[in-house]
PDB file of N, CA and C in Angstrom:
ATOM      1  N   UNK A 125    -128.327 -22.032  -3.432  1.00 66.00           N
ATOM      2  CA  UNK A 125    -127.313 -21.003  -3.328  1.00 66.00           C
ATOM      3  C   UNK A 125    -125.958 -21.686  -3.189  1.00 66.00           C
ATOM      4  N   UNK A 126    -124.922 -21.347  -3.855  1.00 76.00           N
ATOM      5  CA  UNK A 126    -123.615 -21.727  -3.568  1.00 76.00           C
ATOM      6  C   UNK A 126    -122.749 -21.427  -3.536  1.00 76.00           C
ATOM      7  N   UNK A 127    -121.506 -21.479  -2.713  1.00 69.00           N
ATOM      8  CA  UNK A 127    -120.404 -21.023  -1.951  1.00 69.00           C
ATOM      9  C   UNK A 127    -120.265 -19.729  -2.941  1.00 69.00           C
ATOM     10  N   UNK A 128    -120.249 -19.449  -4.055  1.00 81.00           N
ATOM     11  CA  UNK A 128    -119.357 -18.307  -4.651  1.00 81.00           C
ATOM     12  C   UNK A 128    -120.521 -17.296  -4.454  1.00 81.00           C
ATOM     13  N   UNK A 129    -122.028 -17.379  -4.627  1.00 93.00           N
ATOM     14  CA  UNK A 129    -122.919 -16.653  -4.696  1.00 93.00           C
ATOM     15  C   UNK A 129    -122.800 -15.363  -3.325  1.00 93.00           C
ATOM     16  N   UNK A 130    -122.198 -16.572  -2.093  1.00 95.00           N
ATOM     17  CA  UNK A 130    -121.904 -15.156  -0.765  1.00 95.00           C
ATOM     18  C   UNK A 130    -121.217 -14.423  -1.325  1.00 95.00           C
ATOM     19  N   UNK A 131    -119.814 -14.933  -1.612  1.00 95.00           N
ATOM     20  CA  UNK A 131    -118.749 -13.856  -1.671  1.00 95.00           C
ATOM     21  C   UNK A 131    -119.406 -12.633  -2.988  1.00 95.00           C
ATOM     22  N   UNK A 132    -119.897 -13.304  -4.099  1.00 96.00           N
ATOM     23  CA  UNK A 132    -120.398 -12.067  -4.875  1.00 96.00           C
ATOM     24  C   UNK A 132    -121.239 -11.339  -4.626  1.00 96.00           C
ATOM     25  N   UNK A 133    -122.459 -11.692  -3.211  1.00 97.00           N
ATOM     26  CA  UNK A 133    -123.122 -10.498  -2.933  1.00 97.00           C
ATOM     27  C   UNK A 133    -122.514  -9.859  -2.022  1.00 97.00           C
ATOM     28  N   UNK A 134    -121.314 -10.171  -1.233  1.00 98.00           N
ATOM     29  CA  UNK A 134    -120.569  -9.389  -0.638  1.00 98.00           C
ATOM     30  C   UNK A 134    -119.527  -8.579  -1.233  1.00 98.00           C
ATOM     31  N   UNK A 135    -118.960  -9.124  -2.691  1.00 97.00           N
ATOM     32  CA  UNK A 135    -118.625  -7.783  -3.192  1.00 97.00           C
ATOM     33  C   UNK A 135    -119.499  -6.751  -3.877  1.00 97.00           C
ATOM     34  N   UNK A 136    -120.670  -7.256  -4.392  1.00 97.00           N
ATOM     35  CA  UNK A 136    -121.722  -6.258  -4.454  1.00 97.00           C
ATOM     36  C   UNK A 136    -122.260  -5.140  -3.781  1.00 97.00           C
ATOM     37  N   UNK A 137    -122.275  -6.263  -3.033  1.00 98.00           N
ATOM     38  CA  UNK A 137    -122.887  -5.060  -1.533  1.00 98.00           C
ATOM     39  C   UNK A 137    -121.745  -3.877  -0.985  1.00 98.00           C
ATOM     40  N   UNK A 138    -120.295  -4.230  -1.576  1.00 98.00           N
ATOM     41  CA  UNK A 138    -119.457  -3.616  -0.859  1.00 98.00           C
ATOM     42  C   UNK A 138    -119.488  -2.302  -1.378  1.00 98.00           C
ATOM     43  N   UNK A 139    -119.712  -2.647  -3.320  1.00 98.00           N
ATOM     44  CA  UNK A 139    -119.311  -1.698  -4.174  1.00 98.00           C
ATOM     45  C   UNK A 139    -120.925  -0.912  -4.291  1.00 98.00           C
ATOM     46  N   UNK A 140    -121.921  -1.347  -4.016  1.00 98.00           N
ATOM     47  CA  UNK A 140    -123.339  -0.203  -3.804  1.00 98.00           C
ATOM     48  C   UNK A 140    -122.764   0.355  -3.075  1.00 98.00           C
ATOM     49  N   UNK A 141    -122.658   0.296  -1.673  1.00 98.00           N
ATOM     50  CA  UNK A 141    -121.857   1.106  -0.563  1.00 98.00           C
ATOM     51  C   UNK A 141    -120.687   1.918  -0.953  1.00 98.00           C
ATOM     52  N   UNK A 142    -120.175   2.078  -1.855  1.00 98.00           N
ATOM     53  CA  UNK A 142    -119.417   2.672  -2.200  1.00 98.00           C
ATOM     54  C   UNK A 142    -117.917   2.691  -1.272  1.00 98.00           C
ATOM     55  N   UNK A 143    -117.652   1.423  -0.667  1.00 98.00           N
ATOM     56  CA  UNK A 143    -116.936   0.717   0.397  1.00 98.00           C
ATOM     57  C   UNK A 143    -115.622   0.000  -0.469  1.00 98.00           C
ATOM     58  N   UNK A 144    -114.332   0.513  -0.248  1.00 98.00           N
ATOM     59  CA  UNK A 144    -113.653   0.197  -0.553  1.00 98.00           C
ATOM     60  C   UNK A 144    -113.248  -1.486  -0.204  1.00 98.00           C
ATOM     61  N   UNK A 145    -112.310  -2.205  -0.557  1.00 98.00           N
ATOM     62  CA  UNK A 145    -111.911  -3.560   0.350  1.00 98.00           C
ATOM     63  C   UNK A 145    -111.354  -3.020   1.416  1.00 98.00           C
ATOM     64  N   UNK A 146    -110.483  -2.250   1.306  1.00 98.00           N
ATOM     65  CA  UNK A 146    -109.181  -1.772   2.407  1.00 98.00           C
ATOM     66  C   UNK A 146    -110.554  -1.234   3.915  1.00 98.00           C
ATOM     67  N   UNK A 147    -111.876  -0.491   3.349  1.00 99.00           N
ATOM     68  CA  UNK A 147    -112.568  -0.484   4.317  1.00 99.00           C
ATOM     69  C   UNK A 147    -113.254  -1.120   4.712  1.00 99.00           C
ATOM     70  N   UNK A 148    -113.603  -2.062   4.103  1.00 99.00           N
ATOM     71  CA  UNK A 148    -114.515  -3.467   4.709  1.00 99.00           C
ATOM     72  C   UNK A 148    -113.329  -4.131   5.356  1.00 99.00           C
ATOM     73  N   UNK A 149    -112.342  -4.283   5.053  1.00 99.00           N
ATOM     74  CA  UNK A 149    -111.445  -5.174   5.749  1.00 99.00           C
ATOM     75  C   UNK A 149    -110.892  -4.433   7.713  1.00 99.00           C
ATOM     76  N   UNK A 150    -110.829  -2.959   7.622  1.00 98.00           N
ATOM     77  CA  UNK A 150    -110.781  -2.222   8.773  1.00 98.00           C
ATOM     78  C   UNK A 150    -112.053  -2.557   9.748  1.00 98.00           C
ATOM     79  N   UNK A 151    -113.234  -2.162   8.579  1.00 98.00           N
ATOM     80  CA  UNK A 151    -114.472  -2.430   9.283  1.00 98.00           C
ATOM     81  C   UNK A 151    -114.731  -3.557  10.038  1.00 98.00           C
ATOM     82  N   UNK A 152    -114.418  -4.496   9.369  1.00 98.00           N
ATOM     83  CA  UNK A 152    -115.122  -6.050  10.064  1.00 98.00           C
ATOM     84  C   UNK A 152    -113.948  -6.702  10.296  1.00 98.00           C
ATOM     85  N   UNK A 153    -113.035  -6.320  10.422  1.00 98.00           N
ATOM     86  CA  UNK A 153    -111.731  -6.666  11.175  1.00 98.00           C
ATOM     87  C   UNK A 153    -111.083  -8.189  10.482  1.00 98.00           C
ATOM     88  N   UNK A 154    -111.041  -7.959   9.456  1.00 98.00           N
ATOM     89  CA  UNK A 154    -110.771  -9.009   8.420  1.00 98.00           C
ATOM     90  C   UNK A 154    -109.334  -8.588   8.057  1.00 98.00           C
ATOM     91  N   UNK A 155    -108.620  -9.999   7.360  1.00 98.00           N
ATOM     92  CA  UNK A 155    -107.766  -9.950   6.491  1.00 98.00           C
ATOM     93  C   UNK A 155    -107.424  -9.559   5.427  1.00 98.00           C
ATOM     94  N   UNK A 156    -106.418  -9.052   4.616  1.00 98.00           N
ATOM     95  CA  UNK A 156    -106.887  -8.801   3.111  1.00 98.00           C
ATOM     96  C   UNK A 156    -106.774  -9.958   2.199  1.00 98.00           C
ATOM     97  N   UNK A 157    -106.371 -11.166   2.811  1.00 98.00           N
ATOM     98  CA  UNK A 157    -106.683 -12.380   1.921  1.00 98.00           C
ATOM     99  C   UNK A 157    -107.933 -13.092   2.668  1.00 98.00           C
ATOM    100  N   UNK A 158    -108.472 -12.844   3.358  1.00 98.00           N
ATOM    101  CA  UNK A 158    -109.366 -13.262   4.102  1.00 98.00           C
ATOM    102  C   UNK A 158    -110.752 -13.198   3.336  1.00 98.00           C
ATOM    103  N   UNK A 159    -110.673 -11.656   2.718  1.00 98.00           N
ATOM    104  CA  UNK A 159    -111.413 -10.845   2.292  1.00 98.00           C
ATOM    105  C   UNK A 159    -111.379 -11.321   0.696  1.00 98.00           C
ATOM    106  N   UNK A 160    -110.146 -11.539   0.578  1.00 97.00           N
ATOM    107  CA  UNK A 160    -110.343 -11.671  -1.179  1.00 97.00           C
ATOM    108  C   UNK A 160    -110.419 -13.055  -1.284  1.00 97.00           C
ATOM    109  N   UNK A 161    -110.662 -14.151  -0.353  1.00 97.00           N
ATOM    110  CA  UNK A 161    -111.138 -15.578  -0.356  1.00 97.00           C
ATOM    111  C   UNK A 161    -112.585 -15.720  -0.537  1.00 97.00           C
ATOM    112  N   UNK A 162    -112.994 -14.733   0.510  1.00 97.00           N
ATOM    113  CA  UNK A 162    -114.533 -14.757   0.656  1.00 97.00           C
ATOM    114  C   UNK A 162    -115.433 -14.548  -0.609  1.00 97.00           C
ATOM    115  N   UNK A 163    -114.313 -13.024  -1.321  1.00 96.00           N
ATOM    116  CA  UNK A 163    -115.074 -12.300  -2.741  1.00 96.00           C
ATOM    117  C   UNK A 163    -115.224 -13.346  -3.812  1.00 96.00           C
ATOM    118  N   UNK A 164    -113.610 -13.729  -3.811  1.00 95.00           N
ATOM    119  CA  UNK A 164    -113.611 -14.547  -4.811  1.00 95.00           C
ATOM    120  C   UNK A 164    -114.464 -15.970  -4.678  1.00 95.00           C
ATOM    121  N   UNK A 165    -115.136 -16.364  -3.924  1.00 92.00           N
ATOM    122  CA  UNK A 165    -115.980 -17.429  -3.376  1.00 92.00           C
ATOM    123  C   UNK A 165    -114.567 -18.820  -3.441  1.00 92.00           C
ATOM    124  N   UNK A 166    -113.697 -18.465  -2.477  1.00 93.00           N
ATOM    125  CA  UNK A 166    -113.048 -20.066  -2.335  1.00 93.00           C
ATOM    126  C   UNK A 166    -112.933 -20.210  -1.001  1.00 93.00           C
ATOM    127  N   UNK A 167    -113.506 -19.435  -0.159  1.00 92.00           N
ATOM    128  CA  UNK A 167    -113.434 -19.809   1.304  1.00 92.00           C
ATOM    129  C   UNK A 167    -114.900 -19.134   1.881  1.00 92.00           C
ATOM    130  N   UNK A 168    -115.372 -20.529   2.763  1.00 87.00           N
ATOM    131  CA  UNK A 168    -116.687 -20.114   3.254  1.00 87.00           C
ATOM    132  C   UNK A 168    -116.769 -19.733   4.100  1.00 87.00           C
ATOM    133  N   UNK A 169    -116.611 -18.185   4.715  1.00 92.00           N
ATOM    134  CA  UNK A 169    -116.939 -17.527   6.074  1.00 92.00           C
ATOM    135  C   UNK A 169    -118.137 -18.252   6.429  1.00 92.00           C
ATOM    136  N   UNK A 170    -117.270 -18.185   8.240  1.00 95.00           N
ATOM    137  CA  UNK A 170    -117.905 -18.580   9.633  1.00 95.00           C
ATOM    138  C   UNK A 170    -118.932 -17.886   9.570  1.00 95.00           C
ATOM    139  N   UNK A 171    -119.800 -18.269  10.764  1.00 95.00           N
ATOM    140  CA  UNK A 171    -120.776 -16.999  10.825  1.00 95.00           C
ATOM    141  C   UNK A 171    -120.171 -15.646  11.391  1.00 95.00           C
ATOM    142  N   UNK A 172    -119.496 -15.744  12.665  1.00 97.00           N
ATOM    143  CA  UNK A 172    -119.216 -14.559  12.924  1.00 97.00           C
ATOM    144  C   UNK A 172    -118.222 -13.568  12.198  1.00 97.00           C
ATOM    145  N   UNK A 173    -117.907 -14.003  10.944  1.00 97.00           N
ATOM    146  CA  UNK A 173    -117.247 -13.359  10.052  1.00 97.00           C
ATOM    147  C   UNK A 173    -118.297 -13.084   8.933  1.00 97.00           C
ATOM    148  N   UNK A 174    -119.459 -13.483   8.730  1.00 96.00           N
ATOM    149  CA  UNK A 174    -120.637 -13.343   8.095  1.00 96.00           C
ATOM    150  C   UNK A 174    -121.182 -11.831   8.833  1.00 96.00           C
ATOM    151  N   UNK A 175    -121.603 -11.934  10.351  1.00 98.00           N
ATOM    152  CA  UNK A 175    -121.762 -10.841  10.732  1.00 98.00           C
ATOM    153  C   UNK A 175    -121.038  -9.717  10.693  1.00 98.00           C
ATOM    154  N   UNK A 176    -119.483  -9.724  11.140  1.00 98.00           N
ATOM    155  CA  UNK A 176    -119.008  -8.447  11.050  1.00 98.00           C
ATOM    156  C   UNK A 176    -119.440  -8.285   9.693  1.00 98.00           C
ATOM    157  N   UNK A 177    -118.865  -8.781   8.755  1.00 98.00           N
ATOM    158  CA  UNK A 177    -119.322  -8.004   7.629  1.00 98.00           C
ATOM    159  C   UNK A 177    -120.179  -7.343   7.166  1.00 98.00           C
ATOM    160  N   UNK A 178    -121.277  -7.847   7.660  1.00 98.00           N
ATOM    161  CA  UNK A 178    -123.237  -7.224   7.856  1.00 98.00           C
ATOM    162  C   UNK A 178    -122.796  -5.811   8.252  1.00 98.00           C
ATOM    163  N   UNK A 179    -122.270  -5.989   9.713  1.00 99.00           N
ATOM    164  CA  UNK A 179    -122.540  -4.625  10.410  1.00 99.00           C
ATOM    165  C   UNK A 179    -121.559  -3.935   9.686  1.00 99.00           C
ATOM    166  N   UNK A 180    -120.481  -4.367   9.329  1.00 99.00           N
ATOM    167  CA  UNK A 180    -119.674  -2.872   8.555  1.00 99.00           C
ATOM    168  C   UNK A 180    -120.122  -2.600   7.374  1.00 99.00           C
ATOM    169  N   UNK A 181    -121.415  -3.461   6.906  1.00 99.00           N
ATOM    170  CA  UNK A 181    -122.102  -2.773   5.429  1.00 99.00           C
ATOM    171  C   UNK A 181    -123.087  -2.303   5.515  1.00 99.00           C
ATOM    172  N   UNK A 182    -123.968  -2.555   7.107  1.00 98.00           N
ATOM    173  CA  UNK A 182    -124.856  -1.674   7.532  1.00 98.00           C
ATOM    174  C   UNK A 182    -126.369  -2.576   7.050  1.00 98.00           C
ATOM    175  N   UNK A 183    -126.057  -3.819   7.130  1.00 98.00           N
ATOM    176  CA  UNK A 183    -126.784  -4.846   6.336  1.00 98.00           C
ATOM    177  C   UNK A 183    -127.587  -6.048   6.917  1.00 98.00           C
ATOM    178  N   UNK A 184    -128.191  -6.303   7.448  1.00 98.00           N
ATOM    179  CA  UNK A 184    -128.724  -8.177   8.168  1.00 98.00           C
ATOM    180  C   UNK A 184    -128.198  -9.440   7.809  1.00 98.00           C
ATOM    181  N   UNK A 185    -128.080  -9.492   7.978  1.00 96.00           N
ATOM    182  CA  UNK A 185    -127.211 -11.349   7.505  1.00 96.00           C
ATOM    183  C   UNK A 185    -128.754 -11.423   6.465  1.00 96.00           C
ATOM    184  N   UNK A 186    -129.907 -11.415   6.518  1.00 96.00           N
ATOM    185  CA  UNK A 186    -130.855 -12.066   5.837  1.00 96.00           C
ATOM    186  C   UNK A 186    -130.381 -11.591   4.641  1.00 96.00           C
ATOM    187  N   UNK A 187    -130.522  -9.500   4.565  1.00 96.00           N
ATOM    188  CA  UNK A 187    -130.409  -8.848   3.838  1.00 96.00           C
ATOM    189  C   UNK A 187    -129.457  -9.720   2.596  1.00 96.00           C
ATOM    190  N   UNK A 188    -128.185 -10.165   3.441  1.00 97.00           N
ATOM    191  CA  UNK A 188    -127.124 -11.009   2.659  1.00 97.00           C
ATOM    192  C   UNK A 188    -127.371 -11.904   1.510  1.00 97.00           C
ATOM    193  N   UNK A 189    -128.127 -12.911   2.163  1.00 94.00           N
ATOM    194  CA  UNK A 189    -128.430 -14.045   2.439  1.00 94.00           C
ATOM    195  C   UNK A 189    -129.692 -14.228   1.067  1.00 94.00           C
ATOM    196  N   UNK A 190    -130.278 -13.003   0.985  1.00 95.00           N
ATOM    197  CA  UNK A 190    -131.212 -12.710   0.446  1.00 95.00           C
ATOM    198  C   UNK A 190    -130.610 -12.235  -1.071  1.00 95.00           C
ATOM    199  N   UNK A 191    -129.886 -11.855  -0.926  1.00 96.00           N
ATOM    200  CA  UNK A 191    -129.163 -10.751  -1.986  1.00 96.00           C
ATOM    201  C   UNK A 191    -128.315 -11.611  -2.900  1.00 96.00           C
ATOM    202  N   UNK A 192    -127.451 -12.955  -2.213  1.00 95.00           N
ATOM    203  CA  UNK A 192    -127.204 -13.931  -2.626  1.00 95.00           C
ATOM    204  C   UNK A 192    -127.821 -14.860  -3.188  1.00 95.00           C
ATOM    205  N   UNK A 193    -129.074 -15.261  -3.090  1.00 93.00           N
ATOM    206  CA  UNK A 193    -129.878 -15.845  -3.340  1.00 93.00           C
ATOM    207  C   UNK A 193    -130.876 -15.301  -4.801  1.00 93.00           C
ATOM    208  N   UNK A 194    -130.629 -13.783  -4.674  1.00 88.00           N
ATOM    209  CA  UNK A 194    -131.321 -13.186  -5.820  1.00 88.00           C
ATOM    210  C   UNK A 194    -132.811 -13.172  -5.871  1.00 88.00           C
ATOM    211  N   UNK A 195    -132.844 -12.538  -4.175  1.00 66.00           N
ATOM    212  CA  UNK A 195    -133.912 -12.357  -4.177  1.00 66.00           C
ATOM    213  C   UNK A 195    -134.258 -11.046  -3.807  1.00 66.00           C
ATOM    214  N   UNK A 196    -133.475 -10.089  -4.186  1.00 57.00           N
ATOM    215  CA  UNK A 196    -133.545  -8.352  -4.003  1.00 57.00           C
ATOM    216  C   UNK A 196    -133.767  -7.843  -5.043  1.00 57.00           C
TER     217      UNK A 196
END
């Protein structure tokens, strides 16, 4: 798995959810370049920026992790 694969199952996951950026970014208390580092895969969220994001997509880190990996 590699660095860009998070950020694209996190914009995946954002847009199933039907989750805007502007609300993932409220949700998990993120930046809006923070957010578009992560999507665009050039910055590797911490973990605890891994989690908020989980919980404001209603998701497990595995779920993530899993989804990135291409295994959903």
């Amino acid at each position: 798995m590699k660095l860009r694969d998070i950020g694209k199952a996190v914009k995946e996951l954002r847009i199933a959810k039907k989750m805007t950026q502007q609300e993932l970014i409220e949700k998990a208390d993120l930046s809006r370049s923070q957010l578009y580092y992560i999507e665009a895969g050039k910055r590797t969220p911490q973990l605890p920026t891994l989690q908020s994001i989980c919980t404001a997509l209603e998701i497990s880190l595995l779920d993530l992790v899993e989804h990135a990996s291409g295994q959903t």
